[in-house]
Each structure stands twice: as C-alpha cells, then as structure tokens.
Coordinates of C-alpha atoms and ligand atoms in Angstrom, one line a residue:
Chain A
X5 CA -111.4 -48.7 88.7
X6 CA -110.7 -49.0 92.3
X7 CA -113.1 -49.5 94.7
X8 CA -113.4 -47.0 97.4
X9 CA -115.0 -49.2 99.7
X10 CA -115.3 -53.0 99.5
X11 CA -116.8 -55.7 101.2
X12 CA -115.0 -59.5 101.0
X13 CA -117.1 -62.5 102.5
X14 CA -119.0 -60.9 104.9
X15 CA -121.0 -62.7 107.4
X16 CA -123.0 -61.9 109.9
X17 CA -124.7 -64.5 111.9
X18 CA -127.0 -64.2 115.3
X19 CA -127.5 -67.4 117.0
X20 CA -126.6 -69.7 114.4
X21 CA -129.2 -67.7 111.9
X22 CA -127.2 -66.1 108.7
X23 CA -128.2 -63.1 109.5
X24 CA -125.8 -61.5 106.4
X25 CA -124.1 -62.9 103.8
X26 CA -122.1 -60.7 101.3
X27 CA -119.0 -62.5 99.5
X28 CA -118.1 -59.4 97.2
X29 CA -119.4 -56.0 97.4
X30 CA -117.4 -52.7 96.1
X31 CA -119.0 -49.4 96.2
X32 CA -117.3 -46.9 93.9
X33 CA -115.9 -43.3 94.9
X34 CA -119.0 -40.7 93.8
X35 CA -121.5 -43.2 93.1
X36 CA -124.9 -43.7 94.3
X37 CA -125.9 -47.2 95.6
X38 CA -129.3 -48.0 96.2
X39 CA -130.8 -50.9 98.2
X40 CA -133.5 -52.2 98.4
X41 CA -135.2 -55.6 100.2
X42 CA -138.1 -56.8 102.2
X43 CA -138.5 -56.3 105.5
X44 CA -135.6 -58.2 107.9
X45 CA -133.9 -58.5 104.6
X46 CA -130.7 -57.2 106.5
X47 CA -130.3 -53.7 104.6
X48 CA -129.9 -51.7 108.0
X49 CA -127.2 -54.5 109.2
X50 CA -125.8 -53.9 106.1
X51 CA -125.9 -50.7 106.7
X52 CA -124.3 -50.8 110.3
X53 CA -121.3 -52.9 109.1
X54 CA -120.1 -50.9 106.1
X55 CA -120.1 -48.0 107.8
X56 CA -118.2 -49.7 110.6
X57 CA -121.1 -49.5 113.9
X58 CA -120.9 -53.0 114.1
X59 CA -118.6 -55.7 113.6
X60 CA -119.7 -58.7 111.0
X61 CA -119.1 -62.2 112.6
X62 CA -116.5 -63.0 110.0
X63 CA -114.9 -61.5 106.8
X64 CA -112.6 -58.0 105.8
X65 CA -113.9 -54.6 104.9
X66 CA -111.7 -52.6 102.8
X67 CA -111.6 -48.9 102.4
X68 CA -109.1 -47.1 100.0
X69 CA -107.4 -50.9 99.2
X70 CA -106.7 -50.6 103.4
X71 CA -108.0 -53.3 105.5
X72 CA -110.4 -51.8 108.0
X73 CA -109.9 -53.2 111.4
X74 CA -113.7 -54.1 111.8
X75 CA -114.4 -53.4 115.9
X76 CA -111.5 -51.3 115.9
X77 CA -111.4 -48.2 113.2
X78 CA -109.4 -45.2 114.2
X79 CA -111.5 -42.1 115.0
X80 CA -110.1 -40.4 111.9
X81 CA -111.2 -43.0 110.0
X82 CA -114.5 -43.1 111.3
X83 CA -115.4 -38.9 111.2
X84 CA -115.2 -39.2 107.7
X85 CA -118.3 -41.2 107.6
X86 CA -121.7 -40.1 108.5
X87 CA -124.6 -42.1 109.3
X88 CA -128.2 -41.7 109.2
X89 CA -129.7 -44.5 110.9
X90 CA -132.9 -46.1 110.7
X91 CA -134.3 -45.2 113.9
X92 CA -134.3 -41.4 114.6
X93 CA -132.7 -40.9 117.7
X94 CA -132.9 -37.6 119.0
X95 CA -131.1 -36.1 122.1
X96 CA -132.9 -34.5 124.8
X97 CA -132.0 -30.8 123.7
X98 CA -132.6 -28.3 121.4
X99 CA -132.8 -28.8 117.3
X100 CA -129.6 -26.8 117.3
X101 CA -127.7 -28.3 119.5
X102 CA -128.4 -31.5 117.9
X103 CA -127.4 -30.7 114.3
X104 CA -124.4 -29.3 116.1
X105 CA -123.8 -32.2 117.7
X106 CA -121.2 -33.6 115.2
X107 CA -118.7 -30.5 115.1
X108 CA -119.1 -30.3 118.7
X109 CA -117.6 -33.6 118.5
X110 CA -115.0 -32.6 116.4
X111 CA -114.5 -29.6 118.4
X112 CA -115.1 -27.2 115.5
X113 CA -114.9 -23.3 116.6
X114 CA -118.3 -22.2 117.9
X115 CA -118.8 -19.3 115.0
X116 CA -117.9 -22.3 112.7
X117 CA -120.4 -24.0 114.3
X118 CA -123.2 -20.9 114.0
X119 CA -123.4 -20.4 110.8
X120 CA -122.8 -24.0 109.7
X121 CA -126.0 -25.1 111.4
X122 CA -127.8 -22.1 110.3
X123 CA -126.8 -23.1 106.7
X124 CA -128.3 -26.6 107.2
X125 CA -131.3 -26.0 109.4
X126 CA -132.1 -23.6 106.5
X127 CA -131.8 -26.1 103.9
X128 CA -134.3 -28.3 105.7
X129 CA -136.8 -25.8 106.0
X130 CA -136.4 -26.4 110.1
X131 CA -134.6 -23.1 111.0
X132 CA -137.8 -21.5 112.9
X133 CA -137.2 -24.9 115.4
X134 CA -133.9 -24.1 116.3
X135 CA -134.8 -23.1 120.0
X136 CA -137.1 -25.8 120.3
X137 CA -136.4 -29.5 122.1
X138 CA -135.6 -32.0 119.5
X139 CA -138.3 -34.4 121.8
X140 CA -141.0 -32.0 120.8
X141 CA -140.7 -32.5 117.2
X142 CA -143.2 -34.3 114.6
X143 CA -141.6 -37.8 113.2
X144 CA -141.1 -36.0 110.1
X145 CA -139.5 -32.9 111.7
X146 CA -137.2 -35.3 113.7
X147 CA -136.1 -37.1 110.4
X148 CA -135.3 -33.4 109.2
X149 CA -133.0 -33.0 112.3
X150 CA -131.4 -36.7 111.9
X151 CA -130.4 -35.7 108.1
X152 CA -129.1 -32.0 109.0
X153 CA -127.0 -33.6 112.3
X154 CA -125.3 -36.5 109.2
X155 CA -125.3 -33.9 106.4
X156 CA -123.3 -31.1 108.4
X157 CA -120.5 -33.5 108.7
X158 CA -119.8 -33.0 104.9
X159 CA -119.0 -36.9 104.7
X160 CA -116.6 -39.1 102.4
X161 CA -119.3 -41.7 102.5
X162 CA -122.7 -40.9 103.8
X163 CA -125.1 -44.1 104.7
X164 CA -128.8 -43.1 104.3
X165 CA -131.0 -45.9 106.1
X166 CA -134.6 -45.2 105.1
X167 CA -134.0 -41.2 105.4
X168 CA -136.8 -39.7 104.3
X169 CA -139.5 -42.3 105.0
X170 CA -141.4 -39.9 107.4
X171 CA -141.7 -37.0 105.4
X172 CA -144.7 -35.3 103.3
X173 CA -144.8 -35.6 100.0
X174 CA -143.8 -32.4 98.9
X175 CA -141.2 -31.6 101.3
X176 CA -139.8 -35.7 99.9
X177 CA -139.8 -34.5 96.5
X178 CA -138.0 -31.0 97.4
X179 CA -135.1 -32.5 99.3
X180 CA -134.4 -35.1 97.3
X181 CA -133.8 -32.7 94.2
X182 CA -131.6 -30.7 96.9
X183 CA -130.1 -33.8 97.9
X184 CA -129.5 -35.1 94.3
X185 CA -127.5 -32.2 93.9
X186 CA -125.6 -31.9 96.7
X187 CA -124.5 -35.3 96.7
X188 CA -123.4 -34.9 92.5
X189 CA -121.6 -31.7 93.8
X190 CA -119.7 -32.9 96.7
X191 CA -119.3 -36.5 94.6
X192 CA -120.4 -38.2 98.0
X193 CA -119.9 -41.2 98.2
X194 CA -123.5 -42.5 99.1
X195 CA -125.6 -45.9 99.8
X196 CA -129.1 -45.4 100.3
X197 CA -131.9 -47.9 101.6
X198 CA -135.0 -47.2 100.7
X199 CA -138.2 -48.8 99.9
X200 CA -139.6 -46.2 97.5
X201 CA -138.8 -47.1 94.1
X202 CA -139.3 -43.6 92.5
X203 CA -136.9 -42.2 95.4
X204 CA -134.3 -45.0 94.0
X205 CA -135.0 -44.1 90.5
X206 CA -134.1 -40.6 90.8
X207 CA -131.2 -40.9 92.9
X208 CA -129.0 -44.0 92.8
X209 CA -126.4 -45.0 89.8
X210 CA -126.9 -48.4 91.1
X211 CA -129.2 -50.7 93.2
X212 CA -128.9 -53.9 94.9
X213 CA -131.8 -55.7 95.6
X214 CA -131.2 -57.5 99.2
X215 CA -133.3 -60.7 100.1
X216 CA -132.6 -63.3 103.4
X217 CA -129.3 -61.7 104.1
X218 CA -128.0 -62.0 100.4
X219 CA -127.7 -60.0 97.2
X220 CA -130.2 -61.3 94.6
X221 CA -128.7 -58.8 92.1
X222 CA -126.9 -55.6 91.3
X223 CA -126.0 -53.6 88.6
X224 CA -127.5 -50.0 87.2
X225 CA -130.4 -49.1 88.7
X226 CA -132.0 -48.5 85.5
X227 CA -131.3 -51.8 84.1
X228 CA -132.4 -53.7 87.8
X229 CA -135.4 -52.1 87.4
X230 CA -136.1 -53.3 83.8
X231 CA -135.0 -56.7 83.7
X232 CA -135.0 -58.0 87.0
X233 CA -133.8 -62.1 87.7
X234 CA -136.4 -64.0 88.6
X235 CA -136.3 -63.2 92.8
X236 CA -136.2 -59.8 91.9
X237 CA -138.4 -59.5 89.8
X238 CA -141.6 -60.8 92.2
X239 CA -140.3 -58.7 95.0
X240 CA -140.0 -55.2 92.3
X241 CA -143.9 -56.6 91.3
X242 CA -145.3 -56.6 94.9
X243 CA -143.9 -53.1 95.4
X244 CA -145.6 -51.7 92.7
X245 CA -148.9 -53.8 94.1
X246 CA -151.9 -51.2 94.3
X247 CA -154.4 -51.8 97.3
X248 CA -157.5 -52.3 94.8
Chain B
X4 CA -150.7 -30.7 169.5
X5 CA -150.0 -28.6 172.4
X6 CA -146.5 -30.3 171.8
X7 CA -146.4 -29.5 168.0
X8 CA -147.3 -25.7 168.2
X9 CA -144.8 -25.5 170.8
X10 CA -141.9 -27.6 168.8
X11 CA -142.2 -25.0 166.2
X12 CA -142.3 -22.1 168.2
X13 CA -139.2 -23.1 170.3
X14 CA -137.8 -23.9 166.6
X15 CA -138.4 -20.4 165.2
X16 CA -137.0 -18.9 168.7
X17 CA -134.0 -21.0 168.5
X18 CA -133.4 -20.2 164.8
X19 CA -134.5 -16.6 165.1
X20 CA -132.1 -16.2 168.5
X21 CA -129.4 -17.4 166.7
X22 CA -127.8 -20.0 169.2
X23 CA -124.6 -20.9 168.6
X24 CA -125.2 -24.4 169.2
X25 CA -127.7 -24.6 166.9
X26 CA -126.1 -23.6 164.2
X27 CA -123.2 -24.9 165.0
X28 CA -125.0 -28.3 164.7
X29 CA -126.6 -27.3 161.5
X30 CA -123.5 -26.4 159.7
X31 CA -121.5 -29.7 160.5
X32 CA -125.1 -31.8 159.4
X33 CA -124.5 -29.5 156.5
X34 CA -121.0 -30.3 155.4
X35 CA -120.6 -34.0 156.7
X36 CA -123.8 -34.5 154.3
X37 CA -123.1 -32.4 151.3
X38 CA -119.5 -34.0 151.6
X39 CA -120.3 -37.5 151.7
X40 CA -122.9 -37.3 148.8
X41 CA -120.5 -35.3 146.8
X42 CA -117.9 -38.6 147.6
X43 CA -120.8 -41.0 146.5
X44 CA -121.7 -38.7 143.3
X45 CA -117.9 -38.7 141.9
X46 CA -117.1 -42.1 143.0
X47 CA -120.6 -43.5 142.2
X48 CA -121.3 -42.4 138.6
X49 CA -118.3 -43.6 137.3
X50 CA -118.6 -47.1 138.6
X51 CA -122.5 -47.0 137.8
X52 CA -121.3 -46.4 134.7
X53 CA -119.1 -48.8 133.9
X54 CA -121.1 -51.4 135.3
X55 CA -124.5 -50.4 132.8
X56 CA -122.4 -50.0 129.6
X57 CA -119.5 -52.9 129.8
X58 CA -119.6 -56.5 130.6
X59 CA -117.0 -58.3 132.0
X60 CA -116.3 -61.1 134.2
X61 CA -118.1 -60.8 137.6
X62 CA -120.3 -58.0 136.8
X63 CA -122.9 -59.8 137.5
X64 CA -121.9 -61.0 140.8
X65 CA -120.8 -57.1 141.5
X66 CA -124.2 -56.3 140.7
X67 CA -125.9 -58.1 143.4
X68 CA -123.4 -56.9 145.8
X69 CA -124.7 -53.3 145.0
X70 CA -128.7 -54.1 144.9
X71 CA -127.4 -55.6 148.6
X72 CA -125.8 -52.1 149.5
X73 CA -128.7 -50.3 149.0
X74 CA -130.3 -51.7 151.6
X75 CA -127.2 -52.3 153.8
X76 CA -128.4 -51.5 157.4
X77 CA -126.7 -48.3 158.6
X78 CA -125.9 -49.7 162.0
X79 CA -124.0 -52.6 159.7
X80 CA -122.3 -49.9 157.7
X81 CA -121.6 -48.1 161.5
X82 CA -120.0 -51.1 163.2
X83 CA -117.8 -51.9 159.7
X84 CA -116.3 -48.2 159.8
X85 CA -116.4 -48.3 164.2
X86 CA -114.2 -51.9 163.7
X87 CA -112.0 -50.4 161.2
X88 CA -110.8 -47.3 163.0
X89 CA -111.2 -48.5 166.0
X90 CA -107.1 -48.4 168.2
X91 CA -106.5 -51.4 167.8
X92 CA -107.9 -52.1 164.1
X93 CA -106.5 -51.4 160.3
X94 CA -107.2 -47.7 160.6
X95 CA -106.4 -47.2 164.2
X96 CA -103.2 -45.8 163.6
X97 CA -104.7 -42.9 162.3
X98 CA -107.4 -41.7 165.3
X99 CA -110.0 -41.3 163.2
X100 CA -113.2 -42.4 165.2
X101 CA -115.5 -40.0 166.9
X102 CA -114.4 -37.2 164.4
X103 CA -116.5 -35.9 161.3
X104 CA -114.1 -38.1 159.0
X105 CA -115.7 -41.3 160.3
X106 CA -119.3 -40.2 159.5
X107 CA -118.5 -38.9 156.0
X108 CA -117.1 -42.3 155.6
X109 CA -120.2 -44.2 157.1
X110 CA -122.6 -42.3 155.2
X111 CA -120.5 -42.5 152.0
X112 CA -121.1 -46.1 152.5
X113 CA -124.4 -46.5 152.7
X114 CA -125.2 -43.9 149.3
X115 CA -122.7 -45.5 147.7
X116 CA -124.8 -48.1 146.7
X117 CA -127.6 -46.2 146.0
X118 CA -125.8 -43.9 144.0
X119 CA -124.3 -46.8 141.8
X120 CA -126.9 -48.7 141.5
X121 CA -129.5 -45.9 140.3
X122 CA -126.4 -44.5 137.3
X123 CA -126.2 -48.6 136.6
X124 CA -130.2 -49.2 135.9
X125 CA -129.9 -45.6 134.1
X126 CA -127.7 -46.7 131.7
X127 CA -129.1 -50.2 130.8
X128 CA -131.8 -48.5 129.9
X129 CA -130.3 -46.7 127.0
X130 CA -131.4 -47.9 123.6
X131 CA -128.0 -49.8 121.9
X132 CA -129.1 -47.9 119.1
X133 CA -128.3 -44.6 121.1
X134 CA -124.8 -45.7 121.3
X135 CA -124.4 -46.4 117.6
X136 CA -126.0 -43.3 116.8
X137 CA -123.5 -41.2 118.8
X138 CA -120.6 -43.6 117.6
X139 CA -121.7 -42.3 114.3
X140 CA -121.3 -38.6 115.5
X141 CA -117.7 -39.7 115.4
X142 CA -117.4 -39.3 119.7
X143 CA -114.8 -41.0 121.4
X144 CA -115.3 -42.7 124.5
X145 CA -115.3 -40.1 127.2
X146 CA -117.5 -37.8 124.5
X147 CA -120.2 -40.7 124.1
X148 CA -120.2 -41.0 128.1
X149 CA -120.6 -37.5 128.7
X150 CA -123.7 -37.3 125.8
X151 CA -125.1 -40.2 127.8
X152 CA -125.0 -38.5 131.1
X153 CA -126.6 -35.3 129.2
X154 CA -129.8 -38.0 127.8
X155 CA -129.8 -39.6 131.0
X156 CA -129.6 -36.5 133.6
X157 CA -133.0 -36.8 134.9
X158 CA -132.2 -39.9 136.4
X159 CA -128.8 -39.3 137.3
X160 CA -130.0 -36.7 139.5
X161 CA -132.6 -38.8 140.9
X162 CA -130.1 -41.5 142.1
X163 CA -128.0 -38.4 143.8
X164 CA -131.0 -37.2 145.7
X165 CA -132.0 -40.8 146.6
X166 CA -128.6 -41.1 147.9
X167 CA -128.6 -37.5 150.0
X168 CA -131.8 -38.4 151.4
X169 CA -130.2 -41.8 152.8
X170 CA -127.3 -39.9 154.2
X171 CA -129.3 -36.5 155.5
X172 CA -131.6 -38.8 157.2
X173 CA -128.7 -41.7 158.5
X174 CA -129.1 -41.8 162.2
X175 CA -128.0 -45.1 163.3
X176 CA -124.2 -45.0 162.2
X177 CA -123.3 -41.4 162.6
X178 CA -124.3 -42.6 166.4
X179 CA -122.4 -45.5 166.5
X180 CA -119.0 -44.1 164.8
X181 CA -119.6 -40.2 165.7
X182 CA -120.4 -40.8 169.0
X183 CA -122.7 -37.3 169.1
X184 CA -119.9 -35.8 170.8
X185 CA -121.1 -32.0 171.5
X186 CA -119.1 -29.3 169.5
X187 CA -117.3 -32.3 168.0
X188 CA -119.3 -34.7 166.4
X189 CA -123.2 -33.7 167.1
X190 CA -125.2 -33.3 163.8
X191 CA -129.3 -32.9 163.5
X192 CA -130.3 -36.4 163.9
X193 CA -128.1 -37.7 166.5
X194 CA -128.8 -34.9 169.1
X195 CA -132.8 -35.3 168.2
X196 CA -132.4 -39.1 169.0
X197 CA -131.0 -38.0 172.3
X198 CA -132.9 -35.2 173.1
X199 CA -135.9 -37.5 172.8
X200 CA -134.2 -39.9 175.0
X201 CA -133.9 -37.0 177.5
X202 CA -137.4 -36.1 177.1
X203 CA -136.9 -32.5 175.8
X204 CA -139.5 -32.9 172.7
X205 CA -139.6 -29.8 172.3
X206 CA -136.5 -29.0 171.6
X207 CA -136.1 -32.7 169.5
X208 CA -139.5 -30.9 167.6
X209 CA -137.4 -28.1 166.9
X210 CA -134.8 -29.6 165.3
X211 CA -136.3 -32.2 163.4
X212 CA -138.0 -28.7 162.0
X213 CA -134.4 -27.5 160.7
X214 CA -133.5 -30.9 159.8
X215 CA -136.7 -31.1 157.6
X216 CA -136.2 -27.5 156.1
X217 CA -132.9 -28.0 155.3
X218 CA -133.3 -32.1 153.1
X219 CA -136.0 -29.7 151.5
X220 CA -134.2 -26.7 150.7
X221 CA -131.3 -29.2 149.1
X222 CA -133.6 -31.2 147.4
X223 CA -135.6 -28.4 145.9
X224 CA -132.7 -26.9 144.1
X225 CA -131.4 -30.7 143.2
X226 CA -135.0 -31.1 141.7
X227 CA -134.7 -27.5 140.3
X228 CA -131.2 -28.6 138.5
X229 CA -133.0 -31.7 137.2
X230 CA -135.6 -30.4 135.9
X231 CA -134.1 -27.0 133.9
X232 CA -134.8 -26.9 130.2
X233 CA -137.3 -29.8 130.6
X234 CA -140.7 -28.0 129.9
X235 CA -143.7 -29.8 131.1
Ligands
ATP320 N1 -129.2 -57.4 117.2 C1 -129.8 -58.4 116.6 N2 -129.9 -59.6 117.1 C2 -130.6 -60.6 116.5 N3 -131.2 -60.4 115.3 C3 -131.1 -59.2 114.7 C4 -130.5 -58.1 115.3 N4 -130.6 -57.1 114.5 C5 -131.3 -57.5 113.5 N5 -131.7 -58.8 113.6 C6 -132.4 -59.6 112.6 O1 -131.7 -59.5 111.4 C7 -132.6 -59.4 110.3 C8 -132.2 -58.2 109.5 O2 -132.5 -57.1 110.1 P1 -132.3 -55.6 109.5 O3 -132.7 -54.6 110.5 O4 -131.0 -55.5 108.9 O5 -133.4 -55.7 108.3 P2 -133.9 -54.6 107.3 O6 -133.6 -55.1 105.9 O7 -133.2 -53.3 107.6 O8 -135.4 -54.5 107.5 P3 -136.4 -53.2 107.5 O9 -136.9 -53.1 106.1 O10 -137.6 -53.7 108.3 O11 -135.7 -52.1 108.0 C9 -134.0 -59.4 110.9 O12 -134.5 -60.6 110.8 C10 -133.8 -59.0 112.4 O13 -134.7 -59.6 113.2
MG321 MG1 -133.9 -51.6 108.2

C-alpha cells in the first residue's frame, strides 16, 4: 500500500542540537497514528513539520508520492490539512467567530458558515458560548474552541497535538467516542500526540513511541503496548507509575 | 485666576459668537491634523508591519533610524521640509511653502515615526506560535496580516493616537514651514504662540480651550473605537 504521507530522512536541528531525526516515516490514508514521548521528546516538532508549519533543516516530505516543497506548499495543498496545536491560541473575539475562522479563510458563503459552526459548537457541548469572547473562556473550554476551529475544516489529514489534555473527565471520555467515530466515518487521516495511554488505546491503529528526537518503535498500538523494546518499555512503565 | 475665568469666558463668547476667524482656524487645525495622521496611519502600519514580521538585511539599522524619529525635534523636521521647498531647493519648483501642503508634510514626519515604530513593537510581540496557528487556518499572507491587525488593534490604535497627539500638539514646525499666515496658513497652536507673544492671554486662553476640546473630542472616539467589544 501506498503511503499517503511520508517522511524520508528528516532532520531538524537547532544550534547544532538534533533536535529531530526521522529517516523513514509513512502514515497510511485512514489510519490513526498515535505518538507518544517524554517531554522535549520532539512530538509537537514533529508535529509542525508533517503538517508543513515548519520547515525541517534537511530531508523530503512526500504527500500522495509528490514531493512537498517543505517552506513552500501551495495554499491548496495546505487547506486540506488542519492543525490543532499544542498551545491554544485563541483570537481576541467571539467563540463563533473563531470556529468560523477557517471558512472565513476559505471564503465559504456566510449561511454555509451559520449552520456549519452551529453544527460543531453543538457537538462540543460549547454552543451557549457562542456570543461570548474566546479570552474569557476556561482552558478546557478554549481547547473545545481550538478542536471545533480544526474539525470544521473537514480535513484530509488532521494533526491533533495534545488535544484534549485540558478537559474533564467525562466531557474526555464523551468526545473521544464522538471523535473515534467521526474520524472512522470520514476515514481521516489522523496523528495524535498524546500522553494518556488509555486515550491512545482507544483511538490510534498505530503508535510511535518518540524519545531524544528519534523513533524508538512503531508498529500496532496494541502490540507497542504489549511488548515494548527495551527504551520503550521503561518509558510505557513510568507512565503507568502511581503517586503511592 | 482672574486670567483663567476670563480665558474661558472669552472662549465660550468666541465659540458661542461664532467668529469666522475662529472657526476658520479650527477647521484648517482640523484637516491639516486629521490629514497628516491619516498619511502616517496608511503609510505607517504597513511599514511597521513589515519591519515586526520580516527580517532582512538592514532592518536593524532601519530600526534605530525610526526609535530616532520618534523623537526627531519638530523644528528639525520644520527646517528639513522649509529647505526642501524652499525656491531655490528640490521642491521649489512647485511653491509649496507657507501653504497647508507643507505642514501636512511636516507633521506627517514627525508621526511617522511614532506611528511605525508603535505597529513594529506591536507586532514583535506576537507569539510565533500565533503565526503558525493562523498558517494552519490555511490564510494567505494578506489574510494572516489582516488577523494580526484584528489580535493586535488595541495597540494599533494606541500608536495612531500617540502619533495625532504629536501632530495636534506640533507647534514648532507648522511655524517654521506654515509661516501662521492669517486665512492661509494659521492653525490653533501657531496663532496661540503668537497671541501670547502679543500679550492677548486671553484670547491665547481661549484657544488653547478649543485646541484642548478638540485632541479630546478625537481622542475620545479613537479610544471609543479601541476599546469596542473589549469588555472590562
Ligand atoms: N524554536 C525552537 N528553538 C530551539 N529549540 C526548540 C524550539 N522548539 C522546540 N525546541 C526544543 O526541541 C525539543 C523538542 O520540543 P517539542 O516541543 O517538539 O517537544 P514535545 O515532545 O512536544 O514535548 P512536550 O511533551 O513537552 O510537548 C525540546 O527540547 C525543545 O526545547
Ligand atoms: Mg509538545
């Protein structure tokens, strides 16, 4: 099978520190990629360079079989990815005009617009803070917002950094069911950072587990899980550490 | 404060008896500021711009040369414009000293700056993250700038009321390259600076009253734009 997206000999170095160092990555069309890592283990760079957001110091992106000009990517190329970053940056207006931000982008027709966001603010359980400013919002309101304002966008490829690590219990639980679905419906194309194994478990076909910039494995999430290498394997134990 | 009651008495007479004069110097303070602010704003945010989001070769250097304009004497900026359309200089050609034209262009020069500089320290400001948030958003260039200018408005409009307060306030140069020619080239500061000279403080009182009112009334509703849809 073809890979939709794939990732030859990627570098990405900060003042002479490998900051990334992938020599063969390909994410497959519908699947699920989880990854995981310690802190600074270069998941969010990841992140930023496969969907594009930043250029790696050295190495080819491919998407389709085509080169991806890596600095450069046509805007076409580039609205059919959507992006949930780490950091929840919210603009300085209302809820609704920030999960509209996207089609305004695209310059989707305003009714279009209307009943779209309604749809998604719905979904999120966030429609009674429509009229309210985004700046106002709890962090795990403004994480809401930040996946409505990706999800509208009805992505190819949808990057997830860390999406739902400021939300309640219950309401974590609840979307990801929704979001399991969704994403199996709509065959999305998704990777997914995360630090919660159970969200990884119930969501991702496959994992990588990211340490110093490299991958330290990959394959089903299942089996990663199960029989982790050695590396893996202490970092999977520590995240299952309990405080007693 | 004999002197003060009877400033703003002769004030409200003046205003309330309509003088021709008066107003006549009102309006043209009015449009030679509004104008040369409106200059600053469209020339000044783009290049602000530019200068907080890029780098390039001699930005830097540009940079300095800006933090220096905002502080650029006016009677400096004054003899600059006076030298260049003076008869015999690069401009003279074209007759422009002593009219309205040569104070726009004074005070445009010393907002400029201001104006530039204020959009420049705006912009640096903006978390890089911001910028690959609304790359992902799928904006192009002039989309992301716009969005930026939305996040950043509150300071935006602080740097244009910095730079109308320079101009509305600029005495020195409108002097120098206006020449406070009456019916011509006599705005609200220049005839209080010579009715002073001549003594009349009441009348100097007077206007320095309209002059004040009217840097408030403009600022009010520039503060009023600023702060819309910004509870608390
Ligand atoms: N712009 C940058 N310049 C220099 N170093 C950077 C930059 N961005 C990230 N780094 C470094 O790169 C490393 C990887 O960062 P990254 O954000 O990808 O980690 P992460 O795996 O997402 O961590 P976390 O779990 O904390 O989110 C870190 O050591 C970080 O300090
Ligand atoms: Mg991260």
């Amino acid at each position: 099978m073809k890979p939709l997206i794939h990732l030859d000999h990627i570098q990405y170095t900060s003042k002479e520190r490998t900051i990334l160092s992938v020599p063969e990555l390909s994410i497959f069309h519908g699947e699920i990629l989880g990854v995981m890592g310690p802190n600074g283990a270069g998941k969010s760079t990841l992140v930023k360079i496969l969907s594009c957001l930043q250029a790696p110091t050295s190495g080819k992106i491919f998407y389709n079989g085509v080169e991806v000009p890596a600095g450069n990517v046509s805007l076409e190329q580039r609205r059919k990815w959507a992006v949930v970053l780490q950091q929840t940056l919210i603009f300085d207006t209302t809820v609704f005009q920030n999960v509209a931000a996207g089609l305004k982008i695209r310059k989707v027709p305003k009714a279009m617009i209307k009943e779209k966001v309604e749809y998604w603010l719905e979904k999120f359980g966030i429609s009674h803070l429509a009229k309210k400013n985004a700046h106002q919002l709890s962090g795990g309101e403004a994480q809401r917002v930040n996946l409505a304002r990706a999800l509208i966008l009805e992505p190819e490829v949808l990057y997830l950094d860390e999406p739902f690590s400021a939300l309640d219990y219950p309401t974590k639980v609840r979307l990801i069911r929704d979001f399991s679905s969704i994403l199996k419906e709509t065959s999305t194309t998704t990777v997914f950072v995360s630090h919660d194994i159970s969200e990884v478990k119930f969501l991702t076909d496959r994992l990588a587990i990211l340490k110093l910039g490299e991958i330290i494995q990959l394959g089903f999430t299942a089996e990663v899980l199960q029989t982790p290498h050695h590396e893996a394997a202490s970092f999977l134990n520590e995240m299952t550490l309990n405080l007693e | 404060m004999d002197l003060l009651i009877e400033g703003m008495r002769e004030a409200i007479e003046m205003l309330i008896s309509g003088d021709p004069e008066i107003f006549e110097i009102t309006w043209l303070t009015l449009k030679v500021s509004l104008s040369a602010i409106l200059i600053s704003t469209l020339i000044g945010i783009p290049i602000g711009v530019i200068l907080g989001l890029t780098a390039f070769r001699g930005r830097r250097l540009l940079l300095v040369l800006v933090n220096i304009g905002m502080g650029l004497p006016p009677v400096v900026a004054g003899l600059w414009i006076t030298m260049l359309l003076w008869r015999s200089g690069p401009l003279g050609s074209l007759s422009l000293l002593y009219s309205p034209f040569a104070i726009v262009m004074a005070q445009v020069l010393v907002s400029l700056p201001i104006v530039i500089g204020l959009t420049c320290s705006a912009f640096q400001q903006i978390d890089k993250n911001m910028l690959i948030q609304i790359k992902s958003l799928g904006a192009t260039r002039f989309q992301t700038v716009s969005l930026l200018l939305r996040e950043t408005r509150i300071a935006i409009m602080a740097a244009i009321m910095a730079g109308f307060g320079r101009v509305i306030a600029e005495v020195g140069a409108a002097m120098m390259v206006g020449g406070n020619i009456r019916g011509e080239t006599r705005i609200l500061t220049t005839s209080i600076v010579m009715e002073v000279s001549k003594g009349n403080f009441d009348v100097a009182l007077a206007l320095s009253f309209i002059l004040m009112s009217l840097a408030f009334i403009i600022t009010f509703f520039l503060t009023i734009l600023q702060q819309r849809n910004k509870k608390q």
